[in-house]
Each structure stands twice: as C-alpha cells, then as structure tokens.
Amino acid sequence: MDVAEATATQQTFDVERVRADFPILRQQVHGHPLVYLDNANTTQKPQAVIDALSDYYLSSNANIHRATHLLSERATRAYERSRVLLQRFINAGDSREVILTRGCTDGINLVAQSWARPTLKPGDEVLISWMEHHSNIVPWQLVCEQTGATLRVVPIDDRGDLRMDEFDRLLTERTRIVAMIHVSNALGTIAPVADIVRKAHAAGAVVLLDGAQAAAHVAVDVQALDADFYAFSGHKMFGPTGTGVLYGKAALLDRMPPYQGGGDMIASVTFEKTTYNSLPYKFEAGTPNIAGVVGLGAAVDYLNSIDRDSARAHEDGLLAAATEQVATVPGVRIIGEARAKTSVLSFVMKGIHPHDIGTVLDNEGVAIRTGQHCAQPVMDRYGITSTARASLAYYNTASDVEALVRALHKAQELLG
Ligand SMILES: Cc1ncc(COP(=O)(O)O)c(C=O)c1O
C-alpha cells in the first residue's frame, strides 16, 4: 500500500474513537503526549479489559472447576467463556483444542517437552528459521540435548524473507517438527506459513507456528492453515500479561503426556497409579491466571467489536508511511524489508547506538524498543548488535509517525 492509499484508509478507520478506549494513551511523558510505539513488546489494554479484571475481582473471584458455590460457578463460567471466544478467534474446531497457558513461551515449551521429548530420537531433526524469537529456539535446543535430535535452521535473505529454496533443501524425511515464526518481531516479516505447513505435512513433519506477533495483526484460522500447534500470548493482543493459548489438534494432544502435574489435570490419584483429566484440562495443572483469562476474553470481545480489516489496513498504511519517512532521516538503514510485512519497523542510524536513539525518543514522549529483541541470530545475520524498533497497533496515528520522525531528526542533530 502506498502513502496515498494509506491516507484514504486512515480516513475510513475511526482511530480517534478507538484511542478513546485506551486510557493509558491519554498521558504526557516528559512533558509530551505519549506516543506508544512498542506494541510488539506488549500492547496497551482497552478500558473493557481493565473493567473485566476489576469486575472479576469485585464480583466473581473464586477458584474454578472445584467448588460448588455460586462465585466458583461464576468464575468457571467466565473462564470457560474465554476459552470458547479464543476458539472462535482462531477458528479452532473444538474448544478442547484450546489450552490456556501463561503465554507463547509456555505453549512452545509445552510442545517441546510433551510432544517432542517423547517423540524425537538421535538422527531426527527439528527445523526452525533464522528469524525466530529466542522462545522458539531455546526450547528446541533443550529438547535436542535431551533426545539427541539435531536442530536445523532455515536462513533468511538480505530483505528478511525466509529462503524457501533452503527450506525445501533442509526439509527431509528426518524432519519431525517444523517450528516457525508466523510474524517476525525483529523484522516484521510475515512468513509464508500456508506453504510451510503444506510442504512440512507432505514430508511427514508436524508444524508448530509461533503466532505471538500475528494474533493482533493478521487473521488467524488454524483450520485453514492446518497448523498442528499454534502458540500466542494474550498481552500482545490487548489482553493481560501471563495469559496465552496453545492450540493443538486434538488427535495429537490426546496422545501427548501431561506437561506438568498437579491439581485439575488429573482424573484420579492414588499412590499406585494416577490417571489424567481429559482435554484441555490435562495440560492445565494448578490454579491458572483466572482473572487474566477473563480479561483475555474481554480483549477478544473488544477485537470482535472493531472492524479488523479496516484496522489492519490502517496499520499497513501507517507502516508504509513510517517506512518511507524514517528512511529519509540521515544515516538511517532499515532492517527488514520483506515482501510481506506487518507492524514492525526496525532500523539503525549510522554512528548512533540504538539505546541512545531510544533515550532521545523517550525524552520526546516516543516509546520504542531498542536491543536485540530476543532475536540475537537476526542481529548476527545483519552484522549488528541491536536495532531501534518502532512497532504499531491500530490505535496509532499518522501524528504518532510524525512524532517518531521528528524525534529521530532530533537524535540525528544531537548525536549524529
Ligand atoms: C515472535 C515471538 N515469539 C515469542 C514471544 C514470546 O512471547 P511471551 O514472552 O509473551 O511468551 C515473543 C515476544 O516478544 C515474540 O515476539
């Protein structure tokens, strides 16, 4: 989308109405209106989510699935309602396939330990990409150490696109699982996940997709994608921290042993033999983040209440405008120019450390992230140690982009 199209889209999406739902955005930071461009790190929460959390504690707080009293029934109903909302949000066929987790990291570790650890043998391979978040690297390194399997990595090209020729070469009959990022948090690349799933299945491998950066930005349909596992975090899609989802196909989840032992995940316990609860509870040991899950349900309700296609077009327009304008700041080099991108603009500035860019921007009220973004191999790939990263949500505006560019010019004047 070019800037003219972007401007037209921005006129059809009522961003000011949406912004009014996010109270945190109304504040001043260092004497400037807050410009929040750190959404890939975590998103802000609409009033509806904040209200759901406080309403839960004001009127329904109790433990779930256990007691017979009214509050426990209310809490259980609210918790399970969120599961169904999340099931519909990703178009899973069955709510038993929606495991409520602490976040994306938790979901990936669950698959690594509960599916991969009992499955992998020496000689088997796990295939990931060069643009994974550490959360989709380290769990596989751990399980490779535990099982003797080998980790293989698909490179990316200079633009930040996955090298599909290398994917085709590295995907063999030894590949047991392909674990791929859906949207890169460091580069914004949207990976060709439909193609990846199709090819992996043809090679006999199962597929896990890391949807941490996708859920808030692109429509996710796990049945259409045919993903075997899909993990994401609540806090990156306007919900509370400490919540997330692992989707898994029931046929796979049913055969997997529990991840953790404890309350709620059992059918019966004796010292001689314990039997496990049915899906999804088999994978939800202990008291979960009940309030958080209720809040995540409110976040899904909120997302359902906005026109997500227009929101996406609005974000795409802002990304196009930001990319064009940031590139004109002297000394800027954009990191990540993939053909399909969403919401993330990473860059470096000649002679200025990204942390210093971050500090100057913060003084101007502009919040971005600087560092390696938990994606050190991506930094190594580009021969840099870190980037500055502006990341968008649909509540950002054209004037946020202008403030970013103004502040970058200031950083250039002060430090360049
Ligand atoms: C692509 C990607 N995967 C995984 C994660 C981990 O998410 P969480 O820390 O919420 O578990 C992140 C967080 O930034 C991410 O961007």
Short mmCIF file of C-alpha atoms and ligand atoms in Angstrom, two decimals:
data_model
loop_
_atom_site.label_atom_id
_atom_site.label_comp_id
_atom_site.label_asym_id
_atom_site.label_seq_id
_atom_site.Cartn_x
_atom_site.Cartn_y
_atom_site.Cartn_z
CA MET A 1 0.00 0.00 0.00
CA ASP A 2 1.42 3.41 -0.91
CA VAL A 3 1.04 6.57 1.16
CA ALA A 4 -1.94 7.91 -0.86
CA GLU A 5 -3.86 4.65 -0.37
CA ALA A 6 -2.81 4.67 3.28
CA THR A 7 -4.22 8.15 3.80
CA ALA A 8 -7.51 7.08 2.23
CA THR A 9 -7.69 4.06 4.55
CA GLN A 10 -6.91 6.15 7.59
CA GLN A 11 -9.91 8.28 6.74
CA THR A 12 -12.25 5.27 6.83
CA PHE A 13 -10.93 3.89 10.14
CA ASP A 14 -12.01 5.97 13.14
CA VAL A 15 -8.76 5.80 15.06
CA GLU A 16 -9.74 8.56 17.49
CA ARG A 17 -12.78 6.56 18.56
CA VAL A 18 -10.59 3.52 19.16
CA ARG A 19 -7.99 5.57 21.05
CA ALA A 20 -10.66 6.81 23.42
CA ASP A 21 -10.96 3.20 24.64
CA PHE A 22 -7.31 3.13 25.79
CA PRO A 23 -6.96 5.37 28.87
CA ILE A 24 -3.19 4.92 29.19
CA LEU A 25 -2.67 6.71 25.88
CA ARG A 26 -4.02 9.98 27.31
CA GLN A 27 -0.95 10.75 29.41
CA GLN A 28 2.04 13.02 28.99
CA VAL A 29 5.58 11.62 29.16
CA HIS A 30 8.46 14.03 29.85
CA GLY A 31 6.12 16.88 29.01
CA HIS A 32 4.97 15.42 25.67
CA PRO A 33 1.86 13.45 24.74
CA LEU A 34 2.71 9.74 24.94
CA VAL A 35 3.43 8.18 21.55
CA TYR A 36 3.40 4.45 22.21
CA LEU A 37 5.26 2.56 19.51
CA ASP A 38 6.36 -0.52 21.48
CA ASN A 39 3.39 -2.73 20.66
CA ALA A 40 5.42 -5.76 19.58
CA ASN A 41 6.78 -5.80 23.12
CA THR A 42 3.37 -5.54 24.72
CA THR A 43 0.13 -3.83 23.73
CA GLN A 44 -1.94 -1.43 25.82
CA LYS A 45 -5.29 -2.52 27.25
CA PRO A 46 -8.71 -1.12 26.42
CA GLN A 47 -10.99 0.02 29.25
CA ALA A 48 -13.14 -3.08 28.62
CA VAL A 49 -10.23 -5.36 29.59
CA ILE A 50 -9.37 -3.26 32.65
CA ASP A 51 -13.04 -3.36 33.69
CA ALA A 52 -13.25 -7.13 33.16
CA LEU A 53 -10.29 -7.63 35.51
CA SER A 54 -11.68 -5.39 38.23
CA ASP A 55 -15.26 -6.71 37.81
CA TYR A 56 -13.94 -10.22 38.17
CA TYR A 57 -12.23 -9.40 41.46
CA LEU A 58 -15.17 -7.29 42.65
CA SER A 59 -17.90 -9.83 41.96
CA SER A 60 -16.70 -13.30 40.94
CA ASN A 61 -13.30 -14.12 42.41
CA ALA A 62 -13.11 -17.82 43.32
CA ASN A 63 -11.17 -20.86 42.22
CA ILE A 64 -12.51 -22.65 39.15
CA HIS A 65 -13.66 -26.21 38.39
CA ARG A 66 -13.61 -27.12 42.10
CA ALA A 67 -16.17 -25.62 44.44
CA THR A 68 -19.96 -25.84 44.24
CA HIS A 69 -20.66 -22.28 45.44
CA LEU A 70 -22.01 -19.50 43.28
CA LEU A 71 -18.80 -17.48 42.98
CA SER A 72 -16.89 -20.53 41.79
CA GLU A 73 -19.61 -21.24 39.24
CA ARG A 74 -19.38 -17.64 38.01
CA ALA A 75 -15.60 -17.72 37.81
CA THR A 76 -15.66 -21.09 35.99
CA ARG A 77 -18.25 -19.82 33.53
CA ALA A 78 -16.26 -16.66 32.80
CA TYR A 79 -13.03 -18.63 32.39
CA GLU A 80 -14.59 -21.20 30.05
CA ARG A 81 -16.38 -18.47 28.11
CA SER A 82 -12.95 -17.01 27.29
CA ARG A 83 -11.82 -20.39 26.00
CA VAL A 84 -14.75 -20.53 23.59
CA LEU A 85 -14.11 -16.94 22.46
CA LEU A 86 -10.47 -17.81 21.81
CA GLN A 87 -11.50 -20.97 19.97
CA ARG A 88 -13.65 -18.85 17.62
CA PHE A 89 -10.94 -16.19 17.37
CA ILE A 90 -8.54 -18.69 15.77
CA ASN A 91 -11.30 -20.84 14.25
CA ALA A 92 -10.31 -23.99 16.12
CA GLY A 93 -12.75 -26.84 15.53
CA ASP A 94 -13.18 -27.70 19.21
CA SER A 95 -12.65 -25.83 22.49
CA ARG A 96 -10.80 -28.92 23.83
CA GLU A 97 -8.02 -27.93 21.43
CA VAL A 98 -7.51 -24.58 23.20
CA ILE A 99 -5.03 -24.94 26.06
CA LEU A 100 -4.86 -21.83 28.23
CA THR A 101 -1.22 -21.08 29.03
CA ARG A 102 0.93 -18.37 30.61
CA GLY A 103 1.89 -17.14 27.15
CA CYS A 104 3.50 -18.07 23.88
CA THR A 105 6.76 -19.18 25.52
CA ASP A 106 4.82 -21.52 27.80
CA GLY A 107 2.95 -23.05 24.85
CA ILE A 108 6.12 -23.70 22.84
CA ASN A 109 7.83 -25.31 25.84
CA LEU A 110 4.75 -27.47 26.34
CA VAL A 111 5.04 -28.84 22.81
CA ALA A 112 8.83 -29.25 23.08
CA GLN A 113 8.58 -31.24 26.30
CA SER A 114 5.31 -33.04 25.84
CA TRP A 115 5.28 -33.80 22.12
CA ALA A 116 8.92 -33.61 21.02
CA ARG A 117 10.74 -35.07 24.02
CA PRO A 118 8.97 -38.45 23.94
CA THR A 119 8.99 -38.50 20.12
CA LEU A 120 12.46 -37.43 18.97
CA LYS A 121 15.38 -39.82 18.60
CA PRO A 122 19.01 -39.35 17.54
CA GLY A 123 19.03 -38.66 13.80
CA ASP A 124 15.68 -36.83 13.90
CA GLU A 125 15.65 -33.14 13.04
CA VAL A 126 13.84 -30.04 14.23
CA LEU A 127 13.57 -27.29 11.62
CA ILE A 128 13.32 -23.63 12.66
CA SER A 129 14.24 -20.37 10.92
CA TRP A 130 16.92 -17.75 11.36
CA MET A 131 14.35 -15.16 12.42
CA GLU A 132 12.93 -16.99 15.42
CA HIS A 133 12.45 -15.32 18.79
CA HIS A 134 14.58 -16.98 21.48
CA SER A 135 11.32 -18.57 22.71
CA ASN A 136 11.21 -20.64 19.54
CA ILE A 137 14.93 -21.51 19.60
CA VAL A 138 15.92 -22.40 23.15
CA PRO A 139 13.09 -24.90 23.89
CA TRP A 140 14.19 -26.83 20.78
CA GLN A 141 17.86 -26.69 21.77
CA LEU A 142 16.91 -28.09 25.16
CA VAL A 143 14.88 -30.92 23.66
CA CYS A 144 17.63 -31.70 21.14
CA GLU A 145 20.09 -32.01 24.05
CA GLN A 146 17.63 -34.28 25.85
CA THR A 147 16.91 -36.56 22.88
CA GLY A 148 19.98 -36.45 20.63
CA ALA A 149 17.98 -34.86 17.80
CA THR A 150 19.51 -32.12 15.63
CA LEU A 151 18.40 -28.51 15.18
CA ARG A 152 18.42 -27.20 11.60
CA VAL A 153 17.96 -23.55 10.70
CA VAL A 154 16.48 -22.08 7.51
CA PRO A 155 18.33 -18.86 6.58
CA ILE A 156 16.74 -15.56 5.60
CA ASP A 157 17.82 -13.31 2.74
CA ASP A 158 19.03 -9.70 3.00
CA ARG A 159 15.47 -8.37 2.86
CA GLY A 160 14.38 -10.61 5.74
CA ASP A 161 12.40 -13.10 3.67
CA LEU A 162 12.68 -16.77 4.50
CA ARG A 163 14.87 -18.63 1.95
CA MET A 164 12.26 -21.08 0.71
CA ASP A 165 14.86 -22.75 -1.54
CA GLU A 166 16.80 -23.57 1.64
CA PHE A 167 13.60 -24.60 3.41
CA ASP A 168 12.95 -27.10 0.61
CA ARG A 169 16.52 -28.38 0.91
CA LEU A 170 16.52 -28.70 4.70
CA LEU A 171 13.07 -30.31 4.93
CA THR A 172 13.76 -34.05 4.64
CA GLU A 173 12.36 -37.34 5.88
CA ARG A 174 14.47 -36.74 9.02
CA THR A 175 12.48 -33.61 9.88
CA ARG A 176 9.99 -34.47 12.62
CA ILE A 177 8.80 -30.98 13.50
CA VAL A 178 8.92 -27.61 11.77
CA ALA A 179 8.66 -24.78 14.33
CA MET A 180 8.26 -21.43 12.60
CA ILE A 181 7.54 -17.86 13.43
CA HIS A 182 4.36 -16.53 11.78
CA VAL A 183 5.34 -12.83 12.03
CA SER A 184 8.88 -11.78 12.98
CA ASN A 185 9.10 -9.47 15.99
CA ALA A 186 12.52 -8.21 14.88
CA LEU A 187 11.83 -7.68 11.15
CA GLY A 188 8.06 -7.64 10.68
CA THR A 189 8.30 -10.38 8.02
CA ILE A 190 5.13 -12.41 7.52
CA ALA A 191 6.36 -15.94 6.85
CA PRO A 192 4.66 -17.97 4.08
CA VAL A 193 3.09 -20.23 6.68
CA ALA A 194 0.46 -21.89 4.47
CA ASP A 195 3.20 -23.04 2.11
CA ILE A 196 5.37 -24.14 5.03
CA VAL A 197 2.59 -26.23 6.58
CA ARG A 198 1.70 -27.87 3.28
CA LYS A 199 5.29 -28.80 2.48
CA ALA A 200 6.04 -29.96 6.04
CA HIS A 201 2.99 -32.22 6.06
CA ALA A 202 3.94 -33.65 2.68
CA ALA A 203 7.33 -34.52 4.21
CA GLY A 204 5.62 -36.17 7.19
CA ALA A 205 6.55 -33.49 9.78
CA VAL A 206 4.24 -31.77 12.23
CA VAL A 207 4.17 -27.97 12.40
CA LEU A 208 4.15 -25.53 15.27
CA LEU A 209 3.61 -21.86 14.43
CA ASP A 210 4.70 -19.10 16.78
CA GLY A 211 1.86 -16.62 16.46
CA ALA A 212 2.98 -14.18 19.19
CA GLN A 213 3.23 -11.28 16.73
CA ALA A 214 0.49 -12.44 14.39
CA ALA A 215 -2.58 -12.64 16.61
CA ALA A 216 -3.06 -8.87 16.97
CA HIS A 217 -2.36 -8.07 13.33
CA VAL A 218 -3.43 -10.79 10.90
CA ALA A 219 -6.45 -13.07 10.86
CA VAL A 220 -5.51 -16.49 12.21
CA ASP A 221 -7.51 -19.52 11.06
CA VAL A 222 -5.83 -22.64 12.40
CA GLN A 223 -8.07 -24.96 10.40
CA ALA A 224 -7.38 -23.17 7.12
CA LEU A 225 -3.66 -23.12 7.96
CA ASP A 226 -3.85 -26.77 9.01
CA ALA A 227 -1.25 -26.00 11.72
CA ASP A 228 -0.76 -28.82 14.21
CA PHE A 229 0.13 -26.40 17.00
CA TYR A 230 -0.28 -22.63 17.19
CA ALA A 231 1.00 -20.62 20.19
CA PHE A 232 0.37 -16.98 21.11
CA SER A 233 0.31 -14.55 24.04
CA GLY A 234 -2.61 -12.57 25.46
CA HIS A 235 -0.61 -9.47 26.34
CA LYS A 236 0.38 -8.84 22.72
CA MET A 237 -3.28 -8.75 21.65
CA PHE A 238 -4.62 -6.20 24.16
CA GLY A 239 -5.16 -8.76 26.94
CA PRO A 240 -3.42 -9.18 30.32
CA THR A 241 0.12 -10.45 30.84
CA GLY A 242 0.55 -14.05 31.97
CA THR A 243 -2.08 -15.40 29.59
CA GLY A 244 -1.88 -17.20 26.27
CA VAL A 245 -3.10 -20.03 24.13
CA LEU A 246 -1.65 -23.18 22.77
CA TYR A 247 -3.86 -24.57 20.05
CA GLY A 248 -3.19 -28.19 19.22
CA LYS A 249 -5.01 -30.75 17.11
CA ALA A 250 -6.97 -32.99 19.47
CA ALA A 251 -5.57 -36.15 17.91
CA LEU A 252 -2.03 -35.03 18.81
CA LEU A 253 -2.86 -33.55 22.22
CA ASP A 254 -4.73 -36.71 23.21
CA ARG A 255 -1.62 -38.82 22.66
CA MET A 256 0.74 -36.44 24.47
CA PRO A 257 1.63 -36.93 28.15
CA PRO A 258 0.87 -34.07 30.55
CA TYR A 259 3.36 -31.21 30.67
CA GLN A 260 3.11 -30.52 34.40
CA GLY A 261 1.49 -32.46 37.24
CA GLY A 262 -0.80 -31.01 39.88
CA GLY A 263 -4.39 -30.14 40.66
CA ASP A 264 -7.05 -30.04 37.94
CA MET A 265 -5.06 -32.10 35.42
CA ILE A 266 -5.96 -35.46 36.96
CA ALA A 267 -8.96 -37.81 36.82
CA SER A 268 -7.89 -39.89 39.82
CA VAL A 269 -4.81 -40.04 42.05
CA THR A 270 -3.58 -42.98 44.07
CA PHE A 271 -0.01 -43.73 45.07
CA GLU A 272 -0.12 -46.71 42.74
CA LYS A 273 -1.50 -45.00 39.66
CA THR A 274 -2.72 -41.60 38.57
CA THR A 275 -4.97 -41.11 35.60
CA TYR A 276 -5.25 -37.83 33.76
CA ASN A 277 -8.08 -35.46 33.03
CA SER A 278 -9.45 -35.10 29.53
CA LEU A 279 -8.51 -32.27 27.15
CA PRO A 280 -7.86 -29.43 27.64
CA TYR A 281 -7.51 -29.80 31.42
CA LYS A 282 -4.78 -32.43 31.15
CA PHE A 283 -2.46 -29.56 30.22
CA GLU A 284 -3.69 -27.01 32.76
CA ALA A 285 -2.15 -28.06 36.08
CA GLY A 286 -2.73 -25.86 39.13
CA THR A 287 -4.70 -22.68 39.60
CA PRO A 288 -4.38 -20.67 36.39
CA ASN A 289 -4.42 -16.91 35.85
CA ILE A 290 -8.22 -16.87 36.10
CA ALA A 291 -8.65 -13.09 36.14
CA GLY A 292 -6.17 -12.77 33.29
CA VAL A 293 -8.04 -15.30 31.16
CA VAL A 294 -11.31 -13.46 31.84
CA GLY A 295 -9.52 -10.26 30.75
CA LEU A 296 -8.25 -12.01 27.62
CA GLY A 297 -11.83 -12.95 26.79
CA ALA A 298 -12.71 -9.25 27.10
CA ALA A 299 -9.82 -8.45 24.72
CA VAL A 300 -11.28 -10.88 22.16
CA ASP A 301 -14.72 -9.30 22.64
CA TYR A 302 -13.06 -5.94 22.04
CA LEU A 303 -11.27 -7.13 18.89
CA ASN A 304 -14.56 -8.58 17.64
CA SER A 305 -16.19 -5.19 18.14
CA ILE A 306 -13.87 -3.36 15.75
CA ASP A 307 -13.63 -3.79 12.00
CA ARG A 308 -10.41 -5.79 11.92
CA ASP A 309 -9.96 -5.50 8.16
CA SER A 310 -10.01 -1.69 8.38
CA ALA A 311 -7.76 -1.83 11.45
CA ARG A 312 -5.26 -3.94 9.51
CA ALA A 313 -5.42 -1.60 6.50
CA HIS A 314 -4.91 1.36 8.85
CA GLU A 315 -1.83 -0.28 10.39
CA ASP A 316 -0.45 -1.24 6.99
CA GLY A 317 -0.88 2.35 5.87
CA LEU A 318 0.97 3.65 8.91
CA LEU A 319 3.77 1.14 8.36
CA ALA A 320 4.14 2.24 4.73
CA ALA A 321 4.20 5.91 5.76
CA ALA A 322 6.62 5.29 8.66
CA THR A 323 8.97 3.26 6.44
CA GLU A 324 9.02 5.99 3.78
CA GLN A 325 9.55 8.84 6.25
CA VAL A 326 12.03 7.15 8.60
CA ALA A 327 14.16 6.18 5.60
CA THR A 328 14.64 9.90 4.81
CA VAL A 329 16.29 10.62 8.19
CA PRO A 330 20.04 10.96 7.51
CA GLY A 331 22.04 7.85 8.39
CA VAL A 332 19.04 5.53 8.76
CA ARG A 333 19.22 1.96 7.50
CA ILE A 334 16.01 -0.05 7.63
CA ILE A 335 16.50 -3.64 8.84
CA GLY A 336 13.82 -5.89 7.39
CA GLU A 337 12.26 -5.12 4.01
CA ALA A 338 10.45 -8.37 3.36
CA ARG A 339 7.83 -8.57 0.62
CA ALA A 340 5.07 -9.26 3.15
CA LYS A 341 5.38 -7.31 6.39
CA THR A 342 3.24 -6.08 9.21
CA SER A 343 3.51 -3.55 12.04
CA VAL A 344 7.27 -3.62 12.77
CA LEU A 345 9.87 -1.07 11.65
CA SER A 346 13.43 -1.91 12.74
CA PHE A 347 16.31 0.37 11.88
CA VAL A 348 19.81 1.51 12.81
CA MET A 349 21.34 5.00 12.49
CA LYS A 350 24.93 5.50 11.43
CA GLY A 351 27.16 6.39 14.37
CA ILE A 352 24.36 6.35 16.97
CA HIS A 353 23.78 3.44 19.30
CA PRO A 354 20.15 2.26 19.29
CA HIS A 355 19.96 2.71 23.08
CA ASP A 356 20.84 6.39 22.64
CA ILE A 357 18.14 6.71 19.97
CA GLY A 358 15.71 5.18 22.47
CA THR A 359 16.72 7.65 25.18
CA VAL A 360 16.34 10.71 22.95
CA LEU A 361 12.96 9.44 21.73
CA ASP A 362 11.77 8.76 25.26
CA ASN A 363 12.57 12.36 26.19
CA GLU A 364 10.29 13.38 23.33
CA GLY A 365 7.50 11.13 24.64
CA VAL A 366 8.07 8.45 21.97
CA ALA A 367 8.29 4.89 23.37
CA ILE A 368 10.11 2.39 21.16
CA ARG A 369 12.21 -0.67 21.95
CA THR A 370 15.93 -0.94 21.37
CA GLY A 371 18.13 -4.03 21.66
CA GLN A 372 18.24 -7.48 20.09
CA HIS A 373 14.52 -8.11 20.58
CA CYS A 374 15.19 -11.64 21.89
CA ALA A 375 16.36 -12.47 18.38
CA GLN A 376 20.15 -12.43 18.61
CA PRO A 377 20.64 -14.60 15.48
CA VAL A 378 18.76 -11.96 13.44
CA MET A 379 21.19 -9.30 14.69
CA ASP A 380 24.14 -11.57 13.82
CA ARG A 381 22.67 -12.12 10.34
CA TYR A 382 22.81 -8.37 9.66
CA GLY A 383 26.18 -7.88 11.37
CA ILE A 384 24.73 -5.56 14.04
CA THR A 385 24.30 -5.85 17.78
CA SER A 386 20.88 -4.24 18.10
CA THR A 387 18.24 -2.16 16.37
CA ALA A 388 15.76 0.53 17.25
CA ARG A 389 12.26 -0.81 16.66
CA ALA A 390 9.00 1.09 16.30
CA SER A 391 6.04 -1.27 16.35
CA LEU A 392 2.47 -0.34 15.61
CA ALA A 393 -1.02 -1.14 16.77
CA TYR A 394 -4.30 0.03 15.26
CA TYR A 395 -4.58 2.81 17.88
CA ASN A 396 -1.51 4.53 16.44
CA THR A 397 -1.97 7.56 14.22
CA ALA A 398 -0.30 9.45 11.42
CA SER A 399 0.73 12.05 14.00
CA ASP A 400 2.46 9.29 16.04
CA VAL A 401 4.52 8.55 12.93
CA GLU A 402 5.28 12.27 12.52
CA ALA A 403 6.39 12.47 16.18
CA LEU A 404 8.67 9.48 15.62
CA VAL A 405 10.28 11.05 12.57
CA ARG A 406 10.66 14.45 14.32
CA ALA A 407 12.34 12.78 17.30
CA LEU A 408 14.67 10.83 15.00
CA HIS A 409 15.76 14.09 13.36
CA LYS A 410 16.44 15.42 16.85
CA ALA A 411 18.52 12.33 17.70
CA GLN A 412 20.44 12.86 14.48
CA GLU A 413 21.09 16.54 15.34
CA LEU A 414 22.16 15.76 18.91
CA LEU A 415 24.20 12.61 18.38
CA GLY A 416 24.83 12.10 14.66
C1 LIG B 1 7.72 -13.82 17.84
C2 LIG B 1 7.66 -14.01 19.32
N1 LIG B 1 7.59 -15.25 19.82
C3 LIG B 1 7.50 -15.48 21.13
C4 LIG B 1 7.48 -14.45 22.03
C5 LIG B 1 7.38 -14.75 23.47
O1 LIG B 1 6.18 -14.25 23.99
P1 LIG B 1 5.93 -14.24 25.56
O2 LIG B 1 7.14 -13.57 26.17
O3 LIG B 1 4.68 -13.44 25.71
O4 LIG B 1 5.78 -15.65 25.99
C6 LIG B 1 7.57 -13.14 21.56
C7 LIG B 1 7.62 -11.99 22.49
O5 LIG B 1 8.12 -10.93 22.15
C8 LIG B 1 7.64 -12.91 20.17
O6 LIG B 1 7.71 -11.68 19.66
#
